[in-house]
Structures are given as structure tokens and as C-alpha cells.
Amino acid sequence: MNKKGIKIKRSKSLYLKKKSILRKALEIAGVIVLAGGLCMLGFAAGKPILDYFSLDRIDDGTVIWETEEQDKQTEESTETIETVPEEPGYDTEGLAFYAPTSALQNKAALAGNLISAKAEGYTRLVIDLKDSVGNIWYKSKSPRFEENDLIKGDLDLQEIMLTFMENEIQPIVRLSTLSDKSAPKLFDDMSYWFADKSFKWLDDRLENGGKLWADPTKPATSEYLTEIIKEIREAGFDEIILSNTTFPVMRPYDVSVLSDSVTGRGRYAALVDLVNDCADGQPLYLEMQLLDIVSNDGEFAGTAEVLRGRDSLSNVKIVTVYKKQEAGAELEFAETVGAGLTGDVEEEVVYLFGLAEKKLRGLEMIPCIDKEGLSDAETALAVDAAALAFPGQSVIIK
């Protein structure tokens, strides 16, 4: 403290002149404006200063500035969660998996299915290039498809093959042959007709959803299918599965109006001829239900009817589809009449595939497990049981 005291310099008068009311009002307004300006200046200057000290820096002290767009991208990236496919519970190495028909809508859909299959460990994928409705899921170059609506896919065969190669997955083509309500509508000579040629035959009344089928006894049906298969093979697809190579279910009325060539006991010969035409001396797979092979009092029926002429089939392998049965169901087998099924999936697979192998008498069988009605644990048991029963053979998951 200054001990000499504080020197006060006085003006001539300690009192100011009295101010007018207007002057006082103007001074107050000026103070308010000045205070507001200082507040705005402080906020504008203060925020960058605070931001500066809170910014990230790299080792040399350089500030890392982020734009609003980068901030937005950062927020979005933190919300993206990478999903890892759940492992199916069985060894997928060498196994094949049925892809949904939607996989062939465009390249993105196909690539997505292939990436998922590969992530789960599958090395092969089954794709439907012709479905049971009769749709063609690739851009065919055949003139017969130029003026109709059968083609649904956006990719040609070369693009499909290239996408498989890029993802290192082996393709297996699947074609529905005789379950086809579309082509017989467009090409009359492929359809079933009443014996008197008066009407095209449907498998039920129209109001009940009755539909057309392709008739295997007609040369036009064979020509149609072999043309498609030739185009597919020329694009480099070697493995082809024929599905639905069967006659439709026929009731007494149907038998009465149709010709003996499609209702008599010898009709299976038309199926054999069709398959051999489609194979054309090259390997081919036939898909059929396991129970159609082993049941029906020892007779091959349904999807397995073509096996009545198995000695005349050449270069074919049988894709045998297991589907879980209800516990306690009784099936008629040639070896064990009235055999009961316990509902134990593992036992069913071993037992039924064993019966089928005996009945096929040397025809090579490829086991296929239909997941419908199976839990994940049951699917794993079925796949493992099939793999053990057929060592070295590729199991297909449907």
C-alpha cells in the first residue's frame, strides 16, 4: 500500500450539469447495443478457441479438421454393424446349398447370395434357371423366347458364370422339366390334351387352381428342354439337376379322358427317353423324393417313376431328397411292410438312405436334406448322418 496516500485530482466542479431526459434515454440504448455486441463477439471468438483446444492432432501437432459432411459420415459409420453369418452347425466344406429363385433377379442379388454362402463355408450353390412355373431365370438367346414373357432374370449365362467365378463358388444348375404351366400355354404341342383332342388338360378345375403340365410323350417337350440345356452347357455349366421329371397326379376322371400313353403302366418309358435326350451322353442329375424310391409297396412311383426303366438310363446320378416324416408314420416298404418311423431324424436318414441305396442297384446317389420342418439341431444331425453314410460324397442342403 502507498503510505503517502492517494492524490485526487479534482475538476473545477464535482458535479455535472443535469442531463435531459432524451439524452439519458439515448445513452441507455447505446449501452444496451454495446453490451449485445460484446456478447456476440465473445461467443464468436470463444467457440473457435475452445474447439481449437479440443481438436484431435497427429504426432507433429497438426490439427485434424473435420467438415460437417465428415461428421455426418462418422456418425453413420458408427451405426453400421457388420453382420457375420451364423454357422449352420455342421461342416459345410464340399456341401452344396439351394439358393432362392430371387438370387437371379440381378447381379447384386446373385453376388450377395454367393458372398453369404462362401462366408458360411459352402463351396457350391444350386441355382434354378427354370422354375416350376416355367419361368426362365436368365437372358436366353433362343428365338423362341423373343416374343413371350417367360424370361425373368436380368443376367445372361456368361454374366452368371462370371459372378460365380469371381466369388470362387461352383455352380450347379437346376431345371424344372415337366412341372411347367407356362410353356404349354404358349406352345400347344407341349401340353396334355384330351384323347379326342378337344381340350387342353389341366390337373384340376380352373377355379381350384388347375394348371397345365408339359407332356413327356410329346417331341416338342423334348426339343424345348434340350434346347435350353444345350445353351446352358455351352456357357460352361457342367452340373445340371432335372427336377419334377414326373407325371402329374391323375384321378379316375383324368384317366378316362386322357390317352393310354400317359396313363398306362408303360408310360415311364417316355420319362426315360426324355432324360436320355436331355443328357445327350453327358452326366446329368435327377432329383427325386427319398420316399418315392423306397415306399409304395416296392414300386417306383411319383418322382421316382422313371426308375422303372433304370437299366436304360445312362450317365445319371440320383439326387435323393430326405424330408422329415411325422413321428409314428407308417410306410409301405418292400423289405419291411408297415415299418414305423420314430421321428428320430438321425435314425430315419441312416435307415431310409440305406434302403434307397439297395433299390437303386448301382446308380450313384447324392443325398439331399430338405430343411423344411427341421430344427437347426436336426438339420445338423441329418447332414452329418448323410455324410457318414456316403463318405466322399457331397451332401446338398435344400
Tab-separated table of C-alpha atoms in Angstrom:
chain	number	residue	atom	x	y	z
A	1	MET	CA	0.000	0.000	0.000
A	2	ASN	CA	1.225	3.548	-0.771
A	3	LYS	CA	1.734	5.177	2.654
A	4	LYS	CA	1.865	8.680	1.148
A	5	GLY	CA	-1.834	8.465	0.451
A	6	ILE	CA	-3.903	8.808	-2.649
A	7	LYS	CA	-3.698	12.018	-4.580
A	8	ILE	CA	-7.036	13.046	-6.007
A	9	LYS	CA	-7.121	15.496	-8.867
A	10	ARG	CA	-10.306	17.452	-8.816
A	11	SER	CA	-12.037	19.168	-11.646
A	12	LYS	CA	-13.307	22.656	-11.330
A	13	SER	CA	-16.670	21.224	-10.285
A	14	LEU	CA	-17.531	17.908	-8.608
A	15	TYR	CA	-20.993	17.959	-10.115
A	16	LEU	CA	-22.078	17.528	-13.755
A	17	LYS	CA	-24.702	19.502	-15.325
A	18	LYS	CA	-28.146	17.891	-15.137
A	19	LYS	CA	-28.852	15.801	-18.272
A	20	SER	CA	-32.047	15.968	-20.274
A	21	ILE	CA	-34.470	13.015	-20.344
A	22	LEU	CA	-33.841	12.442	-24.104
A	23	ARG	CA	-30.077	12.261	-23.588
A	24	LYS	CA	-30.471	9.747	-20.786
A	25	ALA	CA	-32.659	7.523	-22.991
A	26	LEU	CA	-30.144	7.636	-25.860
A	27	GLU	CA	-27.260	6.729	-23.533
A	28	ILE	CA	-29.144	3.734	-22.090
A	29	ALA	CA	-29.962	2.468	-25.592
A	30	GLY	CA	-26.307	2.835	-26.589
A	31	VAL	CA	-25.164	0.810	-23.581
A	32	ILE	CA	-27.597	-1.997	-24.410
A	33	VAL	CA	-26.414	-2.153	-28.040
A	34	LEU	CA	-22.758	-2.138	-26.969
A	35	ALA	CA	-23.321	-4.929	-24.429
A	36	GLY	CA	-25.097	-7.069	-27.002
A	37	GLY	CA	-22.279	-6.588	-29.477
A	38	LEU	CA	-19.671	-7.587	-26.932
A	39	CYS	CA	-21.634	-10.774	-26.085
A	40	MET	CA	-21.836	-11.781	-29.756
A	41	LEU	CA	-18.139	-11.069	-30.249
A	42	GLY	CA	-17.264	-13.132	-27.185
A	43	PHE	CA	-19.302	-16.139	-28.378
A	44	ALA	CA	-17.917	-15.949	-31.924
A	45	ALA	CA	-14.355	-15.743	-30.714
A	46	GLY	CA	-14.725	-18.105	-27.774
A	47	LYS	CA	-16.158	-21.128	-29.597
A	48	PRO	CA	-13.308	-21.462	-32.145
A	49	ILE	CA	-10.810	-21.092	-29.314
A	50	LEU	CA	-12.486	-23.847	-27.297
A	51	ASP	CA	-12.841	-26.014	-30.411
A	52	TYR	CA	-9.172	-25.483	-31.215
A	53	PHE	CA	-8.002	-26.884	-27.888
A	54	SER	CA	-10.398	-29.830	-28.160
A	55	LEU	CA	-9.370	-30.875	-31.724
A	56	ASP	CA	-7.526	-34.113	-32.478
A	57	ARG	CA	-3.901	-33.766	-33.540
A	58	ILE	CA	-1.450	-36.081	-35.193
A	59	ASP	CA	2.053	-36.604	-33.814
A	60	ASP	CA	3.558	-33.445	-35.327
A	61	GLY	CA	0.874	-31.306	-33.712
A	62	THR	CA	-1.063	-30.669	-36.950
A	63	VAL	CA	-4.752	-30.088	-36.283
A	64	ILE	CA	-7.181	-32.569	-37.910
A	65	TRP	CA	-10.132	-30.512	-39.095
A	66	GLU	CA	-13.440	-32.246	-39.905
A	67	THR	CA	-16.174	-30.839	-42.093
A	68	GLU	CA	-19.870	-31.187	-41.338
A	69	GLU	CA	-20.101	-33.862	-44.084
A	70	GLN	CA	-17.293	-35.830	-42.453
A	71	ASP	CA	-19.042	-35.531	-39.096
A	72	LYS	CA	-22.209	-36.940	-40.676
A	73	GLN	CA	-20.334	-39.824	-42.293
A	74	THR	CA	-18.637	-40.587	-38.979
A	75	GLU	CA	-21.998	-40.752	-37.209
A	76	GLU	CA	-23.409	-43.030	-39.900
A	77	SER	CA	-20.369	-45.308	-39.855
A	78	THR	CA	-20.670	-45.830	-36.124
A	79	GLU	CA	-24.238	-47.025	-36.626
A	80	THR	CA	-23.240	-49.659	-39.252
A	81	ILE	CA	-22.854	-53.110	-37.727
A	82	GLU	CA	-21.056	-55.755	-39.730
A	83	THR	CA	-23.091	-58.961	-39.639
A	84	VAL	CA	-21.311	-62.287	-39.563
A	85	PRO	CA	-23.341	-65.243	-40.943
A	86	GLU	CA	-24.299	-67.699	-38.254
A	87	GLU	CA	-22.544	-71.014	-38.641
A	88	PRO	CA	-25.037	-73.769	-39.569
A	89	GLY	CA	-23.756	-76.271	-37.003
A	90	TYR	CA	-22.249	-78.782	-39.431
A	91	ASP	CA	-19.164	-78.992	-41.610
A	92	THR	CA	-20.055	-77.141	-44.835
A	93	GLU	CA	-16.865	-77.963	-46.729
A	94	GLY	CA	-17.787	-79.506	-50.059
A	95	LEU	CA	-21.525	-79.126	-49.421
A	96	ALA	CA	-23.980	-77.537	-51.847
A	97	PHE	CA	-26.842	-75.237	-50.924
A	98	TYR	CA	-30.066	-74.377	-52.794
A	99	ALA	CA	-30.284	-70.637	-53.481
A	100	PRO	CA	-33.683	-68.904	-53.639
A	101	THR	CA	-35.047	-68.090	-57.105
A	102	SER	CA	-34.750	-64.382	-56.254
A	103	ALA	CA	-30.954	-64.807	-56.336
A	104	LEU	CA	-31.037	-64.431	-60.124
A	105	GLN	CA	-33.016	-61.197	-60.310
A	106	ASN	CA	-29.835	-59.197	-60.912
A	107	LYS	CA	-26.069	-59.300	-60.344
A	108	ALA	CA	-26.256	-57.680	-56.904
A	109	ALA	CA	-28.715	-60.318	-55.679
A	110	LEU	CA	-26.608	-63.170	-57.059
A	111	ALA	CA	-23.353	-61.763	-55.664
A	112	GLY	CA	-24.997	-61.264	-52.261
A	113	ASN	CA	-26.125	-64.901	-52.119
A	114	LEU	CA	-22.700	-66.117	-53.205
A	115	ILE	CA	-20.910	-63.980	-50.608
A	116	SER	CA	-23.211	-65.291	-47.860
A	117	ALA	CA	-22.747	-68.909	-48.992
A	118	LYS	CA	-18.973	-68.514	-49.057
A	119	ALA	CA	-18.939	-66.858	-45.626
A	120	GLU	CA	-20.811	-69.868	-44.232
A	121	GLY	CA	-18.256	-72.226	-45.768
A	122	TYR	CA	-20.184	-73.574	-48.755
A	123	THR	CA	-18.221	-74.204	-51.934
A	124	ARG	CA	-21.139	-74.998	-54.257
A	125	LEU	CA	-24.519	-73.364	-54.898
A	126	VAL	CA	-27.614	-74.700	-56.679
A	127	ILE	CA	-29.496	-72.135	-58.787
A	128	ASP	CA	-32.856	-72.539	-60.539
A	129	LEU	CA	-32.506	-71.394	-64.144
A	130	LYS	CA	-36.002	-72.718	-64.911
A	131	ASP	CA	-38.552	-72.881	-62.098
A	132	SER	CA	-41.676	-74.996	-61.605
A	133	VAL	CA	-43.895	-72.240	-63.033
A	134	GLY	CA	-41.894	-72.309	-66.260
A	135	ASN	CA	-40.045	-69.004	-65.801
A	136	ILE	CA	-36.560	-68.766	-67.331
A	137	TRP	CA	-34.129	-67.021	-64.969
A	138	TYR	CA	-31.513	-65.931	-67.483
A	139	LYS	CA	-31.481	-63.996	-70.737
A	140	SER	CA	-31.782	-66.747	-73.298
A	141	LYS	CA	-30.644	-66.123	-76.865
A	142	SER	CA	-33.149	-68.600	-78.272
A	143	PRO	CA	-35.561	-67.052	-80.834
A	144	ARG	CA	-38.477	-68.868	-79.188
A	145	PHE	CA	-38.256	-66.510	-76.177
A	146	GLU	CA	-38.247	-63.250	-78.146
A	147	GLU	CA	-41.994	-62.609	-78.045
A	148	ASN	CA	-43.099	-64.001	-74.687
A	149	ASP	CA	-42.814	-63.154	-71.007
A	150	LEU	CA	-41.015	-66.274	-69.796
A	151	ILE	CA	-37.627	-64.638	-69.167
A	152	LYS	CA	-37.434	-63.102	-65.681
A	153	GLY	CA	-33.719	-62.745	-64.918
A	154	ASP	CA	-31.584	-59.724	-65.855
A	155	LEU	CA	-28.341	-61.662	-66.408
A	156	ASP	CA	-27.193	-63.735	-69.356
A	157	LEU	CA	-25.442	-67.057	-68.796
A	158	GLN	CA	-21.957	-65.589	-69.225
A	159	GLU	CA	-22.631	-62.947	-66.560
A	160	ILE	CA	-23.940	-65.598	-64.172
A	161	MET	CA	-20.888	-67.804	-64.708
A	162	LEU	CA	-18.505	-64.850	-64.268
A	163	THR	CA	-20.170	-63.878	-60.969
A	164	PHE	CA	-19.687	-67.433	-59.690
A	165	MET	CA	-16.048	-67.414	-60.748
A	166	GLU	CA	-15.426	-64.034	-59.084
A	167	ASN	CA	-16.742	-65.440	-55.800
A	168	GLU	CA	-14.974	-68.798	-56.163
A	169	ILE	CA	-18.205	-70.809	-55.841
A	170	GLN	CA	-19.021	-73.763	-58.084
A	171	PRO	CA	-22.457	-73.513	-59.776
A	172	ILE	CA	-24.983	-76.329	-60.048
A	173	VAL	CA	-27.910	-75.629	-62.372
A	174	ARG	CA	-31.407	-76.901	-61.546
A	175	LEU	CA	-34.207	-77.078	-64.115
A	176	SER	CA	-37.854	-77.953	-63.552
A	177	THR	CA	-38.793	-80.090	-66.547
A	178	LEU	CA	-42.439	-81.206	-66.653
A	179	SER	CA	-43.947	-79.066	-63.902
A	180	ASP	CA	-44.384	-76.094	-66.215
A	181	LYS	CA	-47.685	-74.293	-66.655
A	182	SER	CA	-46.282	-71.507	-68.838
A	183	ALA	CA	-44.634	-73.087	-71.871
A	184	PRO	CA	-47.603	-75.414	-72.663
A	185	LYS	CA	-49.803	-72.319	-72.720
A	186	LEU	CA	-47.579	-70.751	-75.382
A	187	PHE	CA	-46.669	-73.908	-77.294
A	188	ASP	CA	-49.738	-76.087	-77.772
A	189	ASP	CA	-47.802	-79.148	-78.873
A	190	MET	CA	-46.148	-79.419	-75.416
A	191	SER	CA	-49.404	-79.737	-73.482
A	192	TYR	CA	-51.518	-82.682	-72.335
A	193	TRP	CA	-54.689	-82.956	-74.430
A	194	PHE	CA	-57.873	-84.930	-74.025
A	195	ALA	CA	-57.676	-88.150	-76.028
A	196	ASP	CA	-60.215	-86.739	-78.525
A	197	LYS	CA	-58.088	-83.556	-78.960
A	198	SER	CA	-60.996	-81.395	-77.821
A	199	PHE	CA	-59.355	-79.584	-74.868
A	200	LYS	CA	-56.057	-78.976	-73.165
A	201	TRP	CA	-55.941	-80.941	-69.915
A	202	LEU	CA	-55.499	-79.261	-66.501
A	203	ASP	CA	-54.560	-81.066	-63.301
A	204	ASP	CA	-57.678	-79.668	-61.564
A	205	ARG	CA	-60.650	-77.425	-62.198
A	206	LEU	CA	-59.607	-73.919	-63.188
A	207	GLU	CA	-61.421	-72.399	-60.196
A	208	ASN	CA	-59.408	-74.704	-57.927
A	209	GLY	CA	-56.088	-73.551	-59.339
A	210	GLY	CA	-55.800	-76.162	-62.074
A	211	LYS	CA	-52.712	-75.774	-64.249
A	212	LEU	CA	-51.107	-77.112	-67.406
A	213	TRP	CA	-48.187	-79.562	-67.485
A	214	ALA	CA	-45.611	-80.412	-70.130
A	215	ASP	CA	-46.288	-83.852	-71.646
A	216	PRO	CA	-43.121	-86.030	-71.793
A	217	THR	CA	-44.572	-88.109	-74.643
A	218	LYS	CA	-44.583	-85.090	-76.965
A	219	PRO	CA	-41.474	-84.482	-79.139
A	220	ALA	CA	-41.978	-80.728	-78.660
A	221	THR	CA	-41.351	-81.088	-74.915
A	222	SER	CA	-38.038	-82.838	-75.502
A	223	GLU	CA	-36.998	-80.258	-78.107
A	224	TYR	CA	-37.840	-77.393	-75.752
A	225	LEU	CA	-35.828	-78.785	-72.834
A	226	THR	CA	-32.837	-79.973	-74.848
A	227	GLU	CA	-32.526	-76.550	-76.462
A	228	ILE	CA	-32.329	-74.910	-73.034
A	229	ILE	CA	-29.835	-77.478	-71.720
A	230	LYS	CA	-27.616	-77.136	-74.780
A	231	GLU	CA	-27.487	-73.358	-74.277
A	232	ILE	CA	-26.592	-73.823	-70.599
A	233	ARG	CA	-23.861	-76.374	-71.297
A	234	GLU	CA	-22.311	-74.178	-73.989
A	235	ALA	CA	-21.980	-71.416	-71.375
A	236	GLY	CA	-19.782	-73.729	-69.286
A	237	PHE	CA	-22.241	-75.146	-66.735
A	238	ASP	CA	-21.380	-78.824	-66.315
A	239	GLU	CA	-23.587	-79.933	-63.412
A	240	ILE	CA	-27.317	-79.909	-64.168
A	241	ILE	CA	-30.149	-81.244	-61.987
A	242	LEU	CA	-33.502	-82.114	-63.568
A	243	SER	CA	-36.371	-81.759	-61.092
A	244	ASN	CA	-40.100	-82.535	-61.400
A	245	THR	CA	-39.436	-85.133	-64.100
A	246	THR	CA	-42.708	-86.839	-63.334
A	247	PHE	CA	-46.303	-87.260	-64.400
A	248	PRO	CA	-48.896	-85.202	-62.517
A	249	VAL	CA	-51.234	-86.936	-60.071
A	250	MET	CA	-54.180	-88.319	-62.028
A	251	ARG	CA	-57.609	-89.261	-60.701
A	252	PRO	CA	-60.090	-91.704	-62.245
A	253	TYR	CA	-61.725	-88.942	-64.298
A	254	ASP	CA	-58.340	-87.885	-65.714
A	255	VAL	CA	-57.562	-91.460	-66.703
A	256	SER	CA	-60.900	-91.647	-68.510
A	257	VAL	CA	-60.259	-88.590	-70.719
A	258	LEU	CA	-56.520	-88.944	-71.389
A	259	SER	CA	-54.787	-91.353	-73.730
A	260	ASP	CA	-53.170	-94.586	-72.599
A	261	SER	CA	-49.719	-93.210	-73.478
A	262	VAL	CA	-49.832	-91.016	-70.355
A	263	THR	CA	-51.971	-93.205	-68.078
A	264	GLY	CA	-50.827	-96.790	-68.829
A	265	ARG	CA	-48.177	-98.788	-66.968
A	266	GLY	CA	-45.653	-98.387	-69.758
A	267	ARG	CA	-45.692	-94.608	-69.664
A	268	TYR	CA	-42.416	-94.495	-67.703
A	269	ALA	CA	-40.594	-95.210	-70.976
A	270	ALA	CA	-41.414	-91.650	-72.092
A	271	LEU	CA	-39.656	-90.327	-68.973
A	272	VAL	CA	-36.590	-92.464	-69.684
A	273	ASP	CA	-36.435	-91.230	-73.275
A	274	LEU	CA	-36.799	-87.614	-72.155
A	275	VAL	CA	-33.982	-87.913	-69.610
A	276	ASN	CA	-31.655	-89.573	-72.114
A	277	ASP	CA	-32.442	-86.844	-74.667
A	278	CYS	CA	-31.612	-84.162	-72.086
A	279	ALA	CA	-28.389	-85.921	-71.073
A	280	ASP	CA	-27.238	-86.385	-74.681
A	281	GLY	CA	-24.465	-88.669	-73.490
A	282	GLN	CA	-23.230	-86.287	-70.783
A	283	PRO	CA	-23.605	-86.604	-66.986
A	284	LEU	CA	-26.922	-85.451	-65.556
A	285	TYR	CA	-28.585	-85.431	-62.121
A	286	LEU	CA	-32.184	-86.484	-61.449
A	287	GLU	CA	-33.860	-85.083	-58.343
A	288	MET	CA	-36.465	-87.256	-56.621
A	289	GLN	CA	-38.022	-87.743	-53.202
A	290	LEU	CA	-36.457	-90.407	-50.999
A	291	LEU	CA	-39.841	-91.861	-50.029
A	292	ASP	CA	-40.832	-92.237	-53.700
A	293	ILE	CA	-37.813	-94.518	-54.080
A	294	VAL	CA	-38.285	-96.719	-51.018
A	295	SER	CA	-42.042	-96.862	-50.419
A	296	ASN	CA	-45.174	-97.584	-52.485
A	297	ASP	CA	-45.088	-101.379	-51.958
A	298	GLY	CA	-41.754	-101.649	-53.675
A	299	GLU	CA	-42.933	-99.879	-56.848
A	300	PHE	CA	-41.134	-96.775	-58.042
A	301	ALA	CA	-43.745	-94.020	-58.173
A	302	GLY	CA	-44.175	-90.267	-58.185
A	303	THR	CA	-40.880	-88.500	-58.750
A	304	ALA	CA	-39.112	-91.899	-58.900
A	305	GLU	CA	-41.303	-93.459	-61.615
A	306	VAL	CA	-38.540	-93.001	-64.192
A	307	LEU	CA	-36.521	-95.590	-62.218
A	308	ARG	CA	-38.787	-98.344	-63.538
A	309	GLY	CA	-36.560	-98.045	-66.582
A	310	ARG	CA	-33.336	-97.513	-64.618
A	311	ASP	CA	-31.468	-100.116	-66.669
A	312	SER	CA	-31.974	-97.892	-69.733
A	313	LEU	CA	-30.772	-94.705	-68.067
A	314	SER	CA	-27.234	-93.619	-68.875
A	315	ASN	CA	-24.917	-91.093	-67.241
A	316	VAL	CA	-27.358	-90.159	-64.476
A	317	LYS	CA	-26.914	-89.651	-60.745
A	318	ILE	CA	-29.858	-89.541	-58.354
A	319	VAL	CA	-30.247	-86.524	-56.060
A	320	THR	CA	-32.284	-88.165	-53.302
A	321	VAL	CA	-34.226	-85.704	-51.118
A	322	TYR	CA	-34.886	-86.597	-47.494
A	323	LYS	CA	-37.842	-84.842	-45.871
A	324	LYS	CA	-38.748	-85.405	-42.233
A	325	GLN	CA	-41.841	-87.509	-41.625
A	326	GLU	CA	-44.243	-87.294	-38.725
A	327	ALA	CA	-43.297	-89.492	-35.799
A	328	GLY	CA	-45.167	-92.777	-35.889
A	329	ALA	CA	-45.911	-92.578	-39.623
A	330	GLU	CA	-46.146	-95.992	-41.252
A	331	LEU	CA	-44.762	-96.511	-44.718
A	332	GLU	CA	-45.020	-99.486	-47.015
A	333	PHE	CA	-41.579	-100.822	-47.896
A	334	ALA	CA	-40.697	-103.829	-49.969
A	335	GLU	CA	-38.334	-105.124	-47.290
A	336	THR	CA	-40.310	-104.234	-44.162
A	337	VAL	CA	-44.049	-103.807	-44.618
A	338	GLY	CA	-45.615	-101.385	-42.167
A	339	ALA	CA	-42.300	-100.050	-40.845
A	340	GLY	CA	-42.831	-97.299	-38.310
A	341	LEU	CA	-40.781	-94.124	-38.125
A	342	THR	CA	-39.872	-92.970	-34.644
A	343	GLY	CA	-39.279	-89.327	-35.544
A	344	ASP	CA	-35.570	-89.589	-34.751
A	345	VAL	CA	-34.003	-87.722	-37.669
A	346	GLU	CA	-30.622	-89.418	-37.468
A	347	GLU	CA	-32.199	-92.896	-37.462
A	348	GLU	CA	-34.523	-92.005	-40.345
A	349	VAL	CA	-31.689	-90.707	-42.515
A	350	VAL	CA	-29.492	-93.770	-41.999
A	351	TYR	CA	-32.377	-96.217	-42.428
A	352	LEU	CA	-34.115	-94.669	-45.434
A	353	PHE	CA	-30.961	-93.824	-47.388
A	354	GLY	CA	-29.770	-97.366	-46.777
A	355	LEU	CA	-32.975	-98.748	-48.307
A	356	ALA	CA	-32.706	-96.374	-51.274
A	357	GLU	CA	-29.128	-97.406	-51.994
A	358	LYS	CA	-30.219	-101.041	-52.263
A	359	LYS	CA	-33.095	-100.207	-54.599
A	360	LEU	CA	-31.000	-98.054	-56.914
A	361	ARG	CA	-28.831	-101.068	-57.672
A	362	GLY	CA	-25.619	-99.320	-58.616
A	363	LEU	CA	-26.953	-95.917	-59.654
A	364	GLU	CA	-24.924	-93.277	-57.846
A	365	MET	CA	-26.893	-91.413	-55.195
A	366	ILE	CA	-26.305	-87.877	-53.912
A	367	PRO	CA	-28.030	-87.284	-50.546
A	368	CYS	CA	-30.058	-84.092	-50.173
A	369	ILE	CA	-31.530	-82.832	-46.902
A	370	ASP	CA	-34.702	-80.723	-47.044
A	371	LYS	CA	-34.560	-78.327	-44.066
A	372	GLU	CA	-38.323	-77.726	-44.038
A	373	GLY	CA	-39.753	-78.970	-40.747
A	374	LEU	CA	-36.297	-79.497	-39.232
A	375	SER	CA	-34.778	-77.528	-36.392
A	376	ASP	CA	-31.172	-76.339	-36.745
A	377	ALA	CA	-30.039	-79.176	-34.494
A	378	GLU	CA	-31.986	-81.759	-36.517
A	379	THR	CA	-30.593	-80.386	-39.774
A	380	ALA	CA	-27.066	-80.777	-38.416
A	381	LEU	CA	-27.815	-84.370	-37.360
A	382	ALA	CA	-29.299	-85.199	-40.769
A	383	VAL	CA	-26.369	-83.700	-42.681
A	384	ASP	CA	-23.784	-85.444	-40.529
A	385	ALA	CA	-25.616	-88.769	-40.803
A	386	ALA	CA	-25.818	-88.496	-44.599
A	387	ALA	CA	-22.148	-87.527	-44.837
A	388	LEU	CA	-21.143	-90.544	-42.735
A	389	ALA	CA	-23.360	-92.877	-44.774
A	390	PHE	CA	-21.840	-91.623	-48.054
A	391	PRO	CA	-18.205	-90.754	-47.338
A	392	GLY	CA	-16.609	-88.622	-50.008
A	393	GLN	CA	-19.986	-87.701	-51.456
A	394	SER	CA	-21.222	-84.104	-51.482
A	395	VAL	CA	-24.397	-83.575	-49.462
A	396	ILE	CA	-26.870	-80.964	-50.746
A	397	ILE	CA	-28.909	-78.754	-48.386
A	398	LYS	CA	-32.298	-77.723	-49.727
